[in-house]
C-alpha positions as a Python dict, from the first residue, in 0.01 Angstrom:
ca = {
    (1, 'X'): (0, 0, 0),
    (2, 'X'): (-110, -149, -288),
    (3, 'X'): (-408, -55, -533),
    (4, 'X'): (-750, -237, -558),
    (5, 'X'): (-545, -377, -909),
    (6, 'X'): (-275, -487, -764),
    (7, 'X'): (-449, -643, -490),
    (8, 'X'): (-626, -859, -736),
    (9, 'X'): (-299, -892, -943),
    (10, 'X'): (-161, -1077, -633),
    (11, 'X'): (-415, -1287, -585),
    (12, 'X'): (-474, -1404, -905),
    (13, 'X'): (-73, -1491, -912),
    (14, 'X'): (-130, -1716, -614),
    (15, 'X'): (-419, -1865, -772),
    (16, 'X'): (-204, -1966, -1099),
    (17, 'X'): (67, -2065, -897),
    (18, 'X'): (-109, -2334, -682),
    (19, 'X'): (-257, -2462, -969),
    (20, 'X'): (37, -2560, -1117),
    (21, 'X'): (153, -2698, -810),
    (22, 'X'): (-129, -2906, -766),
    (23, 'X'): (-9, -3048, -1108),
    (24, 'X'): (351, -3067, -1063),
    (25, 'X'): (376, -3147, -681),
    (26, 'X'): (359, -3482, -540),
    (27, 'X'): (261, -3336, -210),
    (28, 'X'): (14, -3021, -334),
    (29, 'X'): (-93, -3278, -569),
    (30, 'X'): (-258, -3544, -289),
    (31, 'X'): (-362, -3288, -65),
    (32, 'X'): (-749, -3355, 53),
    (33, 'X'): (-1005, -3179, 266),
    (34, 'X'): (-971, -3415, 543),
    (35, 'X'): (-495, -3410, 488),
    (36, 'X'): (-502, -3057, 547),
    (37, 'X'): (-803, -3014, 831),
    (38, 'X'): (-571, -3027, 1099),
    (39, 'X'): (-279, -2771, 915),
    (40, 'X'): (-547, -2574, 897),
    (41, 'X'): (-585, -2572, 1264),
    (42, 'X'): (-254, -2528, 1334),
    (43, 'X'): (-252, -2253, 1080),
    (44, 'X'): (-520, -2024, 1239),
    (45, 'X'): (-354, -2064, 1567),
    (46, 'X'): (-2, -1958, 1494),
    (47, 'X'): (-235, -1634, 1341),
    (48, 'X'): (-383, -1594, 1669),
    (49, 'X'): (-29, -1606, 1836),
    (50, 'X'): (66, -1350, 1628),
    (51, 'X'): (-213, -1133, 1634),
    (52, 'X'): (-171, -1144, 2044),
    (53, 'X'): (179, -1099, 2058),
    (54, 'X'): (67, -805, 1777),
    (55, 'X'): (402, -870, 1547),
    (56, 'X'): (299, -718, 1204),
    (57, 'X'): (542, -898, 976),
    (58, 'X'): (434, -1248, 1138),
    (59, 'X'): (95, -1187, 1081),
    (60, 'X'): (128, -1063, 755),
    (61, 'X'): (295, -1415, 691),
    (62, 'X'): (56, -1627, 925),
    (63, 'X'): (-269, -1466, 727),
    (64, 'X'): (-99, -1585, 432),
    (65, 'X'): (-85, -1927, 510),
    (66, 'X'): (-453, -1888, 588),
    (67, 'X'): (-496, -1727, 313),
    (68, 'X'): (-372, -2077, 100),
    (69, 'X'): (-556, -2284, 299),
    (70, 'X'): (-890, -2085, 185),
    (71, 'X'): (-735, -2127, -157),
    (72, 'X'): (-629, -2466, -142),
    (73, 'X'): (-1050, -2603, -28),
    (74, 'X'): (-1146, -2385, -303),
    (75, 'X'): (-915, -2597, -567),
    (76, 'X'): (-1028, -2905, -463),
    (77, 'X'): (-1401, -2798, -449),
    (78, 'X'): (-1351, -2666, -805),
    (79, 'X'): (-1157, -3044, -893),
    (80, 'X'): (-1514, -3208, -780),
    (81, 'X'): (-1700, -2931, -995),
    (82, 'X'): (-1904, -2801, -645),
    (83, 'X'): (-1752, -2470, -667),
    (84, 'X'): (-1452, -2237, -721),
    (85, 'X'): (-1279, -1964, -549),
    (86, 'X'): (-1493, -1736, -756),
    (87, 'X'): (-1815, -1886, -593),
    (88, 'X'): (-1702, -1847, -231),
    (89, 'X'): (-1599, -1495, -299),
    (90, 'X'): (-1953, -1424, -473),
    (91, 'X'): (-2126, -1622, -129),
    (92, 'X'): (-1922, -1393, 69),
    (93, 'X'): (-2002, -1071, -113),
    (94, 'X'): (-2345, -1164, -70),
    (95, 'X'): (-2342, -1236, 245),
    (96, 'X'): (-2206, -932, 336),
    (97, 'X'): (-2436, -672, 137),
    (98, 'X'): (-2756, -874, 290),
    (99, 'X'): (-2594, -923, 655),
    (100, 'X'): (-2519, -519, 645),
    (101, 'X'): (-2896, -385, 553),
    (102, 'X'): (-2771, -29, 764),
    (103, 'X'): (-2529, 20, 492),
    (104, 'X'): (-2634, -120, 232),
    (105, 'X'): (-3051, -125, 277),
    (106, 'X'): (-3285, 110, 480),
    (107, 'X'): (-3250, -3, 784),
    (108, 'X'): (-3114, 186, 1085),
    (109, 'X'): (-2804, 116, 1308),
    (110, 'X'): (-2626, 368, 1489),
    (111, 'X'): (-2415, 152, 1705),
    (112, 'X'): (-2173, -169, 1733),
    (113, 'X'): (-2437, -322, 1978),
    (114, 'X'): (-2755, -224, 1725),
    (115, 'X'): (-2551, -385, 1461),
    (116, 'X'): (-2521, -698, 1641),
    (117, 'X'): (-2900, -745, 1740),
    (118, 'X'): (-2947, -685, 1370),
    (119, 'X'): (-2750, -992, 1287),
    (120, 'X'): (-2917, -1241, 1499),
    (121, 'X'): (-3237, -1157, 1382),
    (122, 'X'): (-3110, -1128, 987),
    (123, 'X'): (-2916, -1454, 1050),
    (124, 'X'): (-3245, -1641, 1140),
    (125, 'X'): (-3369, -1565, 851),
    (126, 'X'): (-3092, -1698, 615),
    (127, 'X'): (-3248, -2045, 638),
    (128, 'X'): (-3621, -1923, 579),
    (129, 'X'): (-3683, -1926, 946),
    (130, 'X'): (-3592, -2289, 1074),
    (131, 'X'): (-3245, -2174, 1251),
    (132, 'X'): (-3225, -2165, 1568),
    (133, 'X'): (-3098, -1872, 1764),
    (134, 'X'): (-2737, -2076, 1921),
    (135, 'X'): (-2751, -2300, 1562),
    (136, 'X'): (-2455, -2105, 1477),
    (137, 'X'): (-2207, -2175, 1739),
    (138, 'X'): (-1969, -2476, 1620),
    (139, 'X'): (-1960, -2779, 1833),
    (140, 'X'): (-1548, -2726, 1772),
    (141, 'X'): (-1537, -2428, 1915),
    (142, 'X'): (-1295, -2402, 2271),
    (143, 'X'): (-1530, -2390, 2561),
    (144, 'X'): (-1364, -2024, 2693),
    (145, 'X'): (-1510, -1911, 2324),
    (146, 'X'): (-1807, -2112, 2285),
    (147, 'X'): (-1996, -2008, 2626),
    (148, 'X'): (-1876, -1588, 2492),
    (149, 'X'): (-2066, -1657, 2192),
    (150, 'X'): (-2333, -1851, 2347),
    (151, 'X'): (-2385, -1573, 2531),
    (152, 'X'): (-2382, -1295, 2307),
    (153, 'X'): (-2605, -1473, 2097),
    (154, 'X'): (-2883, -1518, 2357),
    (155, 'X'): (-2799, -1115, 2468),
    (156, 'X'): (-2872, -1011, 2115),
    (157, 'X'): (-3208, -1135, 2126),
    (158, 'X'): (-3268, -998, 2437),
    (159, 'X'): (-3184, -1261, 2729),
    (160, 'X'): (-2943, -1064, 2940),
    (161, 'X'): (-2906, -888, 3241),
    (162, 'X'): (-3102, -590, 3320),
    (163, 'X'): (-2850, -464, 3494),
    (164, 'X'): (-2503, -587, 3433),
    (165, 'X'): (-2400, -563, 3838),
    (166, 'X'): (-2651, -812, 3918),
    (167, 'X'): (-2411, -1071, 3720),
    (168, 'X'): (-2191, -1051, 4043),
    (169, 'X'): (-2446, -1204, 4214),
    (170, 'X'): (-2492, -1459, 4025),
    (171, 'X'): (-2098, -1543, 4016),
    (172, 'X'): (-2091, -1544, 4391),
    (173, 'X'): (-2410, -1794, 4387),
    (174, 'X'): (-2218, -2068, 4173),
    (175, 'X'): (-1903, -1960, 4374),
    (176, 'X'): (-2100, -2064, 4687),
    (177, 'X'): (-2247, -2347, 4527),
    (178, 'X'): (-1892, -2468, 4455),
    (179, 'X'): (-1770, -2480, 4781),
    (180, 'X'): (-2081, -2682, 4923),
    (181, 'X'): (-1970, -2949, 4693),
    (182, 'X'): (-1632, -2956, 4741),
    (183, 'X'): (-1712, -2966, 5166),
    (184, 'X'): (-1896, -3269, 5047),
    (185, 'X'): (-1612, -3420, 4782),
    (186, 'X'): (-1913, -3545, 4503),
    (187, 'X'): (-1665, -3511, 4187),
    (188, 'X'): (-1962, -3493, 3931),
    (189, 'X'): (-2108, -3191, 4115),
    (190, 'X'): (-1770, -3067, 4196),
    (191, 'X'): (-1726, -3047, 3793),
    (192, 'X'): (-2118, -2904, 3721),
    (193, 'X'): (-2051, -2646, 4008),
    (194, 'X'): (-1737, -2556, 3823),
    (195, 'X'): (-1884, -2542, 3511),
    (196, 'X'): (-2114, -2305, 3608),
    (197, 'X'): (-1849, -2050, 3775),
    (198, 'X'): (-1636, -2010, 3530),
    (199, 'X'): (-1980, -1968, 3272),
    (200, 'X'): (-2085, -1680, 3538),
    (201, 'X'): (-1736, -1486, 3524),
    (202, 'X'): (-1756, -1501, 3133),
    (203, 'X'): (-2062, -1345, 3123),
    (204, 'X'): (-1960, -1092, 3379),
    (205, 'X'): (-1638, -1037, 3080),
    (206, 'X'): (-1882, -1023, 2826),
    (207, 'X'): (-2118, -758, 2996),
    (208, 'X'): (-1804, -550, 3094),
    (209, 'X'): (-1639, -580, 2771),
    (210, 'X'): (-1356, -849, 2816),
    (211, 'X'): (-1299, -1102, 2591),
    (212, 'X'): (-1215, -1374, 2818),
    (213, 'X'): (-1006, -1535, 2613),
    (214, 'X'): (-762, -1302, 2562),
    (215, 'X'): (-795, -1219, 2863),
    (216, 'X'): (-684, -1550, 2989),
    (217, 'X'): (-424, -1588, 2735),
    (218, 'X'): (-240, -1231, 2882),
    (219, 'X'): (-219, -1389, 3223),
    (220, 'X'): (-97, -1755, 3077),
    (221, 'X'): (195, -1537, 2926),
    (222, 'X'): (269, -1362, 3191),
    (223, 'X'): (252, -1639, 3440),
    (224, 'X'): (465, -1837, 3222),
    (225, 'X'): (722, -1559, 3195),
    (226, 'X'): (757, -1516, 3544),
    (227, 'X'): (786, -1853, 3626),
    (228, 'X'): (1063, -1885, 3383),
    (229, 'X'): (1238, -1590, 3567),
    (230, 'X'): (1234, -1811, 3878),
    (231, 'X'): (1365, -2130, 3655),
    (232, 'X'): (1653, -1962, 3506),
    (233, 'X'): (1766, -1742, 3852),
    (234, 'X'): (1752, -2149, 4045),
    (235, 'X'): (2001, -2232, 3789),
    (236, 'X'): (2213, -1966, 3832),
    (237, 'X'): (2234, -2063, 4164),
    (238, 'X'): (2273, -2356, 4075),
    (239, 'X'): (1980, -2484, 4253),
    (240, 'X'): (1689, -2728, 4146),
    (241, 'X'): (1343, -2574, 4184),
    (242, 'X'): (1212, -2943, 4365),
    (243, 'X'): (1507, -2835, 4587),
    (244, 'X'): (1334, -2492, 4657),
    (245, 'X'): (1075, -2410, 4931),
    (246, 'X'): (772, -2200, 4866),
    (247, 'X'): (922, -1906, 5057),
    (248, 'X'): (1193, -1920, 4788),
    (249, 'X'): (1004, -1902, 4500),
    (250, 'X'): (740, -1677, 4625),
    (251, 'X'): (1069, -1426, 4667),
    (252, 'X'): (1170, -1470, 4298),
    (253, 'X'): (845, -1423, 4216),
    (254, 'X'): (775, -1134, 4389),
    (255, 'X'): (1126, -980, 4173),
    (256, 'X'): (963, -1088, 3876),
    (257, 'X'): (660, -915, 3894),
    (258, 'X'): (877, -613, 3941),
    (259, 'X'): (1009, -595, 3652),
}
C-alpha cells in the first residue's frame, strides 16, 4: 500500500497529465460540464456494478474513472477561474471536520444511528437555518433510492415508527388498498396504490436494515441467471422457449435454483 506521499505523488501525476491533455487533445480539449454529464453517469454505474459483483481489480479501475471525472469538473471550473481541485478538496475537508463534531468537537456519539441524527440536525444548519429537512435528496435520484433516503431523513429527526413491527401493518394496509383498486380497474389509483406499497416495504427494509436496492439488484441477478439456465438448456434441446409450456420451464427452473 502506498504512503500518505505517494498517495499525493499519484495524484498530482494525474493532475499534470490531464492538463496537458486538455492542451494537446482534440477530444480532452472540448470536453464541457454538460459533454461529459452523462459519462459521468455511466461511469458511477459501471462502479456500482463492480462494487456488487465485489471484483477488486474492476473497482479499483471503475473508481478511477470516477476519480477523472471529479478531476476533469475541477479543470474546467479552474479554466472559468470559479475554483480548482484544490478548492473542492479544501470544501470537502471542511465539510468533513464540521459534519464530524464527535470526532473532531465536543460533542457525543457513541453509535452509527447517533451519528446520523447528528447530521440532519448539523446539515440544517449549513445554510444558516433555511434548509429544509428532505432539501437534500436530489430530484435525480432512482425512486428505489430516493424514498430510502427520504426516509431516513425524516427517521433522523424523529418521524419513525415506534415500533418497527407495526410497519407490517402498514404494508398490508396499502397491500389491501391495492387490491380494492385493481377489483375496480381505476389505472390512476391502481398506480397511487402501488406507489404506496412498494414505499411501505422500503421502509419496512430500512427499519430492518436492508438496503432495498441492493437488495433488489441480488434478486434481478439471480433471476436473470436462472432464466438464462432455462434459455441455453431449450437450445440444447433444440427447442424455442415460445415453443415451451409453463410446466416446462417451471421444471428448468426448479434445476436452476438447485444449483
Amino acid at each position: 500500500m502506498s504512503t500518505s506521499e505517494e498517495k499525493a505523488e499519484s495524484l498530482r501525476k494525474v493532475i499534470e497529465t490531464l492538463d496537458i491533455l486538455r492542451v494537446k487533445c482534440p477530444w480532452d480539449a472540448k470536453q464541457t460540464n454538460e459533454s461529459l454529464r452523462t459519462n459521468t453517469v455511466e461511469e458511477v454505474y459501471e462502479l456500482c456494478d463492480a462494487l456488487i459483483k465485489e471484483d477488486d481489480d474492476n473497482i479499483k479501475k471503475e473508481l478511477g474513472d470516477v476519480l477523472l471525472h471529479v478531476l476533469f469538473y475541477s479543470k474546467i471550473g479552474e479554466e472559468k477561474g470559479k475554483f480548482d481541485i484544490g478548492d473542492v478538496a479544501e470544501a470537502l475537508n471542511s465539510k468533513l471536520i464540521f459534519r464530524h463534531p464527535h470526532v473532531f468537537g465536543d460533542a457525543k456519539a457513541e453509535t452509527a444511528g447517533e451519528v446520523s441524527q447528528n447530521w440532519e440536525q448539523i446539515k440544517l444548519k449549513e445554510k444558516g437555518g433555511n434548509r429544509t429537512v428532505l432539501a437534500g435528496v436530489p430530484d435525480a435520484l432512482p425512486s428505489i433510492i430516493k424514498a430510502f433516503r427520504i426516509q431516513e431523513k425524516a427517521a433522523n429527526v424523529g418521524f419513525d415508527w415506534a415500533d418497527r413491527r407495526d410497519a407490517w401493518n402498514k404494508v398490508r394496509e396499502e397491500s389491501d388498498e391495492l387490491a380494492s383498486e385493481i377489483e375496480r380497474m381505476d389505472a390512476q389509483k391502481m398506480e397511487e396504490e402501488m406507489g404506496d406499497l412498494l414505499f411501505s416495504i422500503i421502509n419496512v427494509s430500512r427499519l430492518y436494515g436492508i438496503n432495498p436496492e441492493n437488495a433488489l439488484e441480488k434478486t434481478n441477478r439471480k433471476f436473470i441467471k436462472r432464466f438464462n439456465y432455462i434459455e441455453s438448456k431449450a437450445k440444447e434441446r433444440g427447442v424455442s422457449l415460445n415453443d415451451m409450456t409453463l410446466d416446462q420451464m417451471d421444471e428448468l427452473w426448479n434445476e436452476a435454483k438447485s444449483l
